[in-house]
Amino acid sequence: MYMGYKFEQYMCADKPGGSPDPSGEVNTNVAFCSVLRSRLGSHPLLFSGEVDCTDPQAPSPQPPTCYVELKTSKEMHSPGQWRSFYRHKLLKWWAQSFLLGVPNVVAGFRNPEGFVCSLKTFPTMQMFEHVRNDRDGWNPSVCMNFCAAFLSFAQNTVVQDDPRLVHLFSWEPGGPVTVSVHRDTPHVFLPTWYVEAMTQELPSPPQDTVP
């Protein structure tokens, strides 16, 4: 994991035309997040995702066209290793970049000692071409349909607005999505100060009156 963060230091500068400074310590708490509004089927979406950097030579300086995702992976030396990479890791890269509209992923391939020996750019919209003729590969439409079905399931399951109530969804390949409900457990992730602040800023619901 830290190899990936260090790779970002070697690849990124603080401003366009600048030079990277990889001499500093890795700080995993520093991040830039892009907030997007989108729609998947009948579901309006509002979500954020981390963006690694921008490309000053992109066709447009406007986000997300200028966004670039940086990744690292081990070197591969056989067709079988590449096939596994396309089937599994490239799927994760596609899902992350496609949802955010990031057009390119730049991958650094490292040797067993952790040194990056080569770079390769994977355009997000062309990733599927690597598995199109692989019967065990993935399909973007299947992925998005699964996501839409899960959102419908979650929407129909979570019907109570309670910050102390946590619905824990889980899924294993080949089986259905399962859900368990927990109240005031270690799964609760919204701090009290946040819930109180948000509650105070929301208008009170209208009160029913008896004529």
PDB file of C-alpha atoms in Angstrom:
ATOM      1  CA  MET A   1       0.000   0.000   0.000  1.00  0.00           C
ATOM      2  CA  TYR A   2       2.766   2.450   0.902  1.00  0.00           C
ATOM      3  CA  MET A   3       4.514   1.644  -2.380  1.00  0.00           C
ATOM      4  CA  GLY A   4       1.508   3.135  -4.139  1.00  0.00           C
ATOM      5  CA  TYR A   5       1.601   6.323  -2.081  1.00  0.00           C
ATOM      6  CA  LYS A   6       5.334   6.682  -2.687  1.00  0.00           C
ATOM      7  CA  PHE A   7       4.767   6.184  -6.402  1.00  0.00           C
ATOM      8  CA  GLU A   8       2.392   9.159  -6.304  1.00  0.00           C
ATOM      9  CA  GLN A   9       5.163  11.300  -4.788  1.00  0.00           C
ATOM     10  CA  TYR A  10       7.473  10.427  -7.668  1.00  0.00           C
ATOM     11  CA  MET A  11       4.789  11.163 -10.254  1.00  0.00           C
ATOM     12  CA  CYS A  12       3.198  14.358  -8.947  1.00  0.00           C
ATOM     13  CA  ALA A  13       4.294  17.972  -8.542  1.00  0.00           C
ATOM     14  CA  ASP A  14       2.617  20.685  -6.506  1.00  0.00           C
ATOM     15  CA  LYS A  15       1.851  22.770  -9.598  1.00  0.00           C
ATOM     16  CA  PRO A  16       1.923  22.417 -13.412  1.00  0.00           C
ATOM     17  CA  GLY A  17       5.457  22.604 -14.757  1.00  0.00           C
ATOM     18  CA  GLY A  18       6.954  21.817 -11.367  1.00  0.00           C
ATOM     19  CA  SER A  19       9.137  18.870 -10.406  1.00  0.00           C
ATOM     20  CA  PRO A  20       8.082  16.050  -8.090  1.00  0.00           C
ATOM     21  CA  ASP A  21       9.665  15.962  -4.634  1.00  0.00           C
ATOM     22  CA  PRO A  22       9.816  12.351  -3.443  1.00  0.00           C
ATOM     23  CA  SER A  23      12.087  13.179  -0.492  1.00  0.00           C
ATOM     24  CA  GLY A  24       9.276  13.707   2.009  1.00  0.00           C
ATOM     25  CA  GLU A  25       7.654  11.107   4.203  1.00  0.00           C
ATOM     26  CA  VAL A  26       4.508   9.394   2.980  1.00  0.00           C
ATOM     27  CA  ASN A  27       1.406  11.012   4.485  1.00  0.00           C
ATOM     28  CA  THR A  28      -1.670   8.873   3.869  1.00  0.00           C
ATOM     29  CA  ASN A  29      -3.969  11.520   5.368  1.00  0.00           C
ATOM     30  CA  VAL A  30      -3.495  13.968   2.481  1.00  0.00           C
ATOM     31  CA  ALA A  31      -6.023  13.557  -0.316  1.00  0.00           C
ATOM     32  CA  PHE A  32      -8.031  15.467  -2.913  1.00  0.00           C
ATOM     33  CA  CYS A  33     -11.618  14.300  -3.358  1.00  0.00           C
ATOM     34  CA  SER A  34     -13.995  15.081  -6.178  1.00  0.00           C
ATOM     35  CA  VAL A  35     -17.721  15.292  -5.377  1.00  0.00           C
ATOM     36  CA  LEU A  36     -20.070  14.227  -8.143  1.00  0.00           C
ATOM     37  CA  ARG A  37     -23.780  14.125  -8.773  1.00  0.00           C
ATOM     38  CA  SER A  38     -24.929  11.380 -11.109  1.00  0.00           C
ATOM     39  CA  ARG A  39     -27.713   8.887 -11.742  1.00  0.00           C
ATOM     40  CA  LEU A  40     -27.813   5.115 -12.156  1.00  0.00           C
ATOM     41  CA  GLY A  41     -31.156   3.918 -13.456  1.00  0.00           C
ATOM     42  CA  SER A  42     -33.798   5.351 -11.120  1.00  0.00           C
ATOM     43  CA  HIS A  43     -31.254   6.191  -8.414  1.00  0.00           C
ATOM     44  CA  PRO A  44     -29.871   9.733  -8.057  1.00  0.00           C
ATOM     45  CA  LEU A  45     -26.330   9.556  -6.720  1.00  0.00           C
ATOM     46  CA  LEU A  46     -24.177  11.958  -4.743  1.00  0.00           C
ATOM     47  CA  PHE A  47     -20.738  10.605  -3.905  1.00  0.00           C
ATOM     48  CA  SER A  48     -17.088  11.512  -3.648  1.00  0.00           C
ATOM     49  CA  GLY A  49     -13.885   9.781  -4.642  1.00  0.00           C
ATOM     50  CA  GLU A  50     -10.201  10.427  -4.259  1.00  0.00           C
ATOM     51  CA  VAL A  51      -8.356  11.810  -7.292  1.00  0.00           C
ATOM     52  CA  ASP A  52      -4.589  11.456  -7.502  1.00  0.00           C
ATOM     53  CA  CYS A  53      -3.617  14.213  -9.947  1.00  0.00           C
ATOM     54  CA  THR A  54      -4.419  16.137 -13.102  1.00  0.00           C
ATOM     55  CA  ASP A  55      -2.775  16.060 -16.519  1.00  0.00           C
ATOM     56  CA  PRO A  56      -1.817  19.572 -17.714  1.00  0.00           C
ATOM     57  CA  GLN A  57      -1.712  18.212 -21.277  1.00  0.00           C
ATOM     58  CA  ALA A  58      -5.211  16.736 -21.189  1.00  0.00           C
ATOM     59  CA  PRO A  59      -7.598  17.668 -24.037  1.00  0.00           C
ATOM     60  CA  SER A  60      -9.519  19.853 -21.583  1.00  0.00           C
ATOM     61  CA  PRO A  61      -8.414  21.435 -18.299  1.00  0.00           C
ATOM     62  CA  GLN A  62     -11.900  20.928 -16.881  1.00  0.00           C
ATOM     63  CA  PRO A  63     -12.519  18.056 -14.461  1.00  0.00           C
ATOM     64  CA  PRO A  64     -12.957  15.183 -14.758  1.00  0.00           C
ATOM     65  CA  THR A  65     -11.376  15.192 -18.239  1.00  0.00           C
ATOM     66  CA  CYS A  66      -8.026  16.219 -16.777  1.00  0.00           C
ATOM     67  CA  TYR A  67      -8.058  13.695 -13.917  1.00  0.00           C
ATOM     68  CA  VAL A  68      -5.531  10.849 -13.747  1.00  0.00           C
ATOM     69  CA  GLU A  69      -5.507   7.853 -11.428  1.00  0.00           C
ATOM     70  CA  LEU A  70      -2.130   6.406 -10.399  1.00  0.00           C
ATOM     71  CA  LYS A  71      -1.700   2.713  -9.598  1.00  0.00           C
ATOM     72  CA  THR A  72       1.090   0.231  -9.009  1.00  0.00           C
ATOM     73  CA  SER A  73       1.217  -3.471  -9.668  1.00  0.00           C
ATOM     74  CA  LYS A  74       3.844  -6.171  -9.760  1.00  0.00           C
ATOM     75  CA  GLU A  75       5.627  -6.932 -13.020  1.00  0.00           C
ATOM     76  CA  MET A  76       4.143  -9.708 -15.128  1.00  0.00           C
ATOM     77  CA  HIS A  77       6.153 -12.067 -17.271  1.00  0.00           C
ATOM     78  CA  SER A  78       3.651 -14.544 -18.743  1.00  0.00           C
ATOM     79  CA  PRO A  79       0.355 -14.492 -20.636  1.00  0.00           C
ATOM     80  CA  GLY A  80      -1.318 -16.169 -17.655  1.00  0.00           C
ATOM     81  CA  GLN A  81      -0.241 -13.372 -15.323  1.00  0.00           C
ATOM     82  CA  TRP A  82      -1.538 -10.730 -17.707  1.00  0.00           C
ATOM     83  CA  ARG A  83      -4.816 -12.621 -18.112  1.00  0.00           C
ATOM     84  CA  SER A  84      -5.307 -12.700 -14.344  1.00  0.00           C
ATOM     85  CA  PHE A  85      -4.441  -9.007 -14.134  1.00  0.00           C
ATOM     86  CA  TYR A  86      -7.039  -8.102 -16.767  1.00  0.00           C
ATOM     87  CA  ARG A  87      -9.716 -10.254 -15.128  1.00  0.00           C
ATOM     88  CA  HIS A  88      -9.320  -9.064 -11.552  1.00  0.00           C
ATOM     89  CA  LYS A  89      -7.207  -5.977 -10.897  1.00  0.00           C
ATOM     90  CA  LEU A  90      -8.215  -4.122 -14.050  1.00  0.00           C
ATOM     91  CA  LEU A  91     -11.876  -4.610 -13.067  1.00  0.00           C
ATOM     92  CA  LYS A  92     -11.253  -2.774  -9.777  1.00  0.00           C
ATOM     93  CA  TRP A  93      -9.381  -0.002 -11.578  1.00  0.00           C
ATOM     94  CA  TRP A  94     -12.199   0.357 -14.099  1.00  0.00           C
ATOM     95  CA  ALA A  95     -14.931   0.506 -11.443  1.00  0.00           C
ATOM     96  CA  GLN A  96     -13.133   3.193  -9.461  1.00  0.00           C
ATOM     97  CA  SER A  97     -12.235   5.357 -12.463  1.00  0.00           C
ATOM     98  CA  PHE A  98     -15.442   4.891 -14.460  1.00  0.00           C
ATOM     99  CA  LEU A  99     -17.718   6.082 -11.664  1.00  0.00           C
ATOM    100  CA  LEU A 100     -15.635   9.237 -11.178  1.00  0.00           C
ATOM    101  CA  GLY A 101     -15.229   9.876 -14.894  1.00  0.00           C
ATOM    102  CA  VAL A 102     -11.436   9.592 -14.709  1.00  0.00           C
ATOM    103  CA  PRO A 103     -10.307   8.994 -18.322  1.00  0.00           C
ATOM    104  CA  ASN A 104      -6.869   7.444 -17.732  1.00  0.00           C
ATOM    105  CA  VAL A 105      -5.069   5.221 -15.256  1.00  0.00           C
ATOM    106  CA  VAL A 106      -1.263   5.343 -15.262  1.00  0.00           C
ATOM    107  CA  ALA A 107       0.208   2.145 -13.838  1.00  0.00           C
ATOM    108  CA  GLY A 108       3.729   1.649 -12.578  1.00  0.00           C
ATOM    109  CA  PHE A 109       4.883  -1.956 -12.709  1.00  0.00           C
ATOM    110  CA  ARG A 110       7.344  -2.787  -9.919  1.00  0.00           C
ATOM    111  CA  ASN A 111       9.881  -5.590  -9.499  1.00  0.00           C
ATOM    112  CA  PRO A 112      10.113  -7.763  -6.340  1.00  0.00           C
ATOM    113  CA  GLU A 113      12.393  -5.152  -4.750  1.00  0.00           C
ATOM    114  CA  GLY A 114       9.708  -2.471  -5.147  1.00  0.00           C
ATOM    115  CA  PHE A 115      11.375  -0.496  -7.941  1.00  0.00           C
ATOM    116  CA  VAL A 116       9.070   0.682 -10.731  1.00  0.00           C
ATOM    117  CA  CYS A 117      10.555  -0.576 -13.999  1.00  0.00           C
ATOM    118  CA  SER A 118       7.903   0.462 -16.520  1.00  0.00           C
ATOM    119  CA  LEU A 119       4.833   2.656 -16.981  1.00  0.00           C
ATOM    120  CA  LYS A 120       1.679   1.938 -18.939  1.00  0.00           C
ATOM    121  CA  THR A 121      -1.422   4.069 -19.493  1.00  0.00           C
ATOM    122  CA  PHE A 122      -4.819   2.350 -19.475  1.00  0.00           C
ATOM    123  CA  PRO A 123      -7.661   4.483 -20.907  1.00  0.00           C
ATOM    124  CA  THR A 124     -10.671   3.736 -18.727  1.00  0.00           C
ATOM    125  CA  MET A 125     -13.117   3.319 -21.609  1.00  0.00           C
ATOM    126  CA  GLN A 126     -10.801   0.806 -23.303  1.00  0.00           C
ATOM    127  CA  MET A 127     -10.153  -1.480 -20.326  1.00  0.00           C
ATOM    128  CA  PHE A 128     -13.005  -3.821 -21.229  1.00  0.00           C
ATOM    129  CA  GLU A 129     -11.323  -4.586 -24.557  1.00  0.00           C
ATOM    130  CA  HIS A 130      -8.708  -6.641 -22.692  1.00  0.00           C
ATOM    131  CA  VAL A 131     -11.379  -9.139 -21.552  1.00  0.00           C
ATOM    132  CA  ARG A 132     -14.020  -8.782 -24.256  1.00  0.00           C
ATOM    133  CA  ASN A 133     -13.158 -12.187 -25.752  1.00  0.00           C
ATOM    134  CA  ASP A 134     -12.441 -13.839 -22.386  1.00  0.00           C
ATOM    135  CA  ARG A 135     -15.408 -15.959 -21.323  1.00  0.00           C
ATOM    136  CA  ASP A 136     -14.266 -15.673 -17.696  1.00  0.00           C
ATOM    137  CA  GLY A 137     -13.805 -11.905 -17.940  1.00  0.00           C
ATOM    138  CA  TRP A 138     -16.006  -9.121 -16.633  1.00  0.00           C
ATOM    139  CA  ASN A 139     -18.598  -6.992 -18.385  1.00  0.00           C
ATOM    140  CA  PRO A 140     -19.318  -3.311 -17.620  1.00  0.00           C
ATOM    141  CA  SER A 141     -23.079  -3.717 -18.164  1.00  0.00           C
ATOM    142  CA  VAL A 142     -23.262  -6.622 -15.733  1.00  0.00           C
ATOM    143  CA  CYS A 143     -21.367  -4.582 -13.132  1.00  0.00           C
ATOM    144  CA  MET A 144     -23.649  -1.560 -13.453  1.00  0.00           C
ATOM    145  CA  ASN A 145     -26.800  -3.711 -13.422  1.00  0.00           C
ATOM    146  CA  PHE A 146     -25.598  -5.386 -10.221  1.00  0.00           C
ATOM    147  CA  CYS A 147     -24.917  -1.986  -8.666  1.00  0.00           C
ATOM    148  CA  ALA A 148     -28.378  -0.710  -9.619  1.00  0.00           C
ATOM    149  CA  ALA A 149     -30.028  -3.851  -8.221  1.00  0.00           C
ATOM    150  CA  PHE A 150     -28.107  -3.505  -4.977  1.00  0.00           C
ATOM    151  CA  LEU A 151     -29.131   0.142  -4.621  1.00  0.00           C
ATOM    152  CA  SER A 152     -32.774  -0.876  -5.051  1.00  0.00           C
ATOM    153  CA  PHE A 153     -32.351  -3.595  -2.439  1.00  0.00           C
ATOM    154  CA  ALA A 154     -30.697  -1.159  -0.021  1.00  0.00           C
ATOM    155  CA  GLN A 155     -33.375   1.476  -0.613  1.00  0.00           C
ATOM    156  CA  ASN A 156     -36.147  -1.014   0.165  1.00  0.00           C
ATOM    157  CA  THR A 157     -34.295  -2.375   3.207  1.00  0.00           C
ATOM    158  CA  VAL A 158     -33.173   0.804   4.948  1.00  0.00           C
ATOM    159  CA  VAL A 159     -36.482   2.489   5.756  1.00  0.00           C
ATOM    160  CA  GLN A 160     -35.678   3.999   9.169  1.00  0.00           C
ATOM    161  CA  ASP A 161     -33.615   7.178   9.493  1.00  0.00           C
ATOM    162  CA  ASP A 162     -31.632   6.560  12.655  1.00  0.00           C
ATOM    163  CA  PRO A 163     -27.891   7.353  12.925  1.00  0.00           C
ATOM    164  CA  ARG A 164     -27.538   4.718  15.659  1.00  0.00           C
ATOM    165  CA  LEU A 165     -28.946   2.024  13.393  1.00  0.00           C
ATOM    166  CA  VAL A 166     -26.438   0.388  11.056  1.00  0.00           C
ATOM    167  CA  HIS A 167     -27.324  -1.989   8.216  1.00  0.00           C
ATOM    168  CA  LEU A 168     -24.376  -4.209   7.391  1.00  0.00           C
ATOM    169  CA  PHE A 169     -24.519  -5.591   3.838  1.00  0.00           C
ATOM    170  CA  SER A 170     -22.306  -8.456   2.713  1.00  0.00           C
ATOM    171  CA  TRP A 171     -21.946 -10.539  -0.417  1.00  0.00           C
ATOM    172  CA  GLU A 172     -20.022 -13.609  -1.458  1.00  0.00           C
ATOM    173  CA  PRO A 173     -19.732 -14.522  -5.173  1.00  0.00           C
ATOM    174  CA  GLY A 174     -22.387 -17.038  -6.130  1.00  0.00           C
ATOM    175  CA  GLY A 175     -24.720 -16.115  -3.278  1.00  0.00           C
ATOM    176  CA  PRO A 176     -27.276 -13.413  -2.519  1.00  0.00           C
ATOM    177  CA  VAL A 177     -26.648 -10.119  -0.782  1.00  0.00           C
ATOM    178  CA  THR A 178     -27.339 -10.469   2.934  1.00  0.00           C
ATOM    179  CA  VAL A 179     -27.983  -7.800   5.529  1.00  0.00           C
ATOM    180  CA  SER A 180     -27.800  -7.657   9.309  1.00  0.00           C
ATOM    181  CA  VAL A 181     -29.025  -4.816  11.529  1.00  0.00           C
ATOM    182  CA  HIS A 182     -27.021  -3.438  14.445  1.00  0.00           C
ATOM    183  CA  ARG A 183     -27.882  -0.714  16.946  1.00  0.00           C
ATOM    184  CA  ASP A 184     -25.309   1.145  19.041  1.00  0.00           C
ATOM    185  CA  THR A 185     -22.559  -1.264  18.094  1.00  0.00           C
ATOM    186  CA  PRO A 186     -18.936  -0.754  17.013  1.00  0.00           C
ATOM    187  CA  HIS A 187     -20.290  -0.479  13.457  1.00  0.00           C
ATOM    188  CA  VAL A 188     -21.702   3.000  14.157  1.00  0.00           C
ATOM    189  CA  PHE A 189     -19.467   5.476  12.326  1.00  0.00           C
ATOM    190  CA  LEU A 190     -21.188   8.878  12.558  1.00  0.00           C
ATOM    191  CA  PRO A 191     -19.797  10.842  15.534  1.00  0.00           C
ATOM    192  CA  THR A 192     -22.268  12.408  17.930  1.00  0.00           C
ATOM    193  CA  TRP A 193     -21.084  15.956  17.196  1.00  0.00           C
ATOM    194  CA  TYR A 194     -21.812  15.473  13.493  1.00  0.00           C
ATOM    195  CA  VAL A 195     -25.312  14.069  14.061  1.00  0.00           C
ATOM    196  CA  GLU A 196     -26.169  16.919  16.429  1.00  0.00           C
ATOM    197  CA  ALA A 197     -24.851  19.561  14.023  1.00  0.00           C
ATOM    198  CA  MET A 198     -26.777  18.139  11.085  1.00  0.00           C
ATOM    199  CA  THR A 199     -29.961  17.768  13.115  1.00  0.00           C
ATOM    200  CA  GLN A 200     -29.844  21.379  14.292  1.00  0.00           C
ATOM    201  CA  GLU A 201     -29.476  22.685  10.748  1.00  0.00           C
ATOM    202  CA  LEU A 202     -32.407  20.707   9.364  1.00  0.00           C
ATOM    203  CA  PRO A 203     -35.894  22.271   9.510  1.00  0.00           C
ATOM    204  CA  SER A 204     -38.346  20.625  11.861  1.00  0.00           C
ATOM    205  CA  PRO A 205     -40.901  18.340  10.211  1.00  0.00           C
ATOM    206  CA  PRO A 206     -44.449  19.734   9.979  1.00  0.00           C
ATOM    207  CA  GLN A 207     -46.660  18.822  12.914  1.00  0.00           C
ATOM    208  CA  ASP A 208     -50.047  17.211  12.290  1.00  0.00           C
ATOM    209  CA  THR A 209     -52.858  19.366  13.591  1.00  0.00           C
ATOM    210  CA  VAL A 210     -56.342  18.317  14.579  1.00  0.00           C
ATOM    211  CA  PRO A 211     -59.058  20.610  13.210  1.00  0.00           C
TER     212      PRO A 211
END
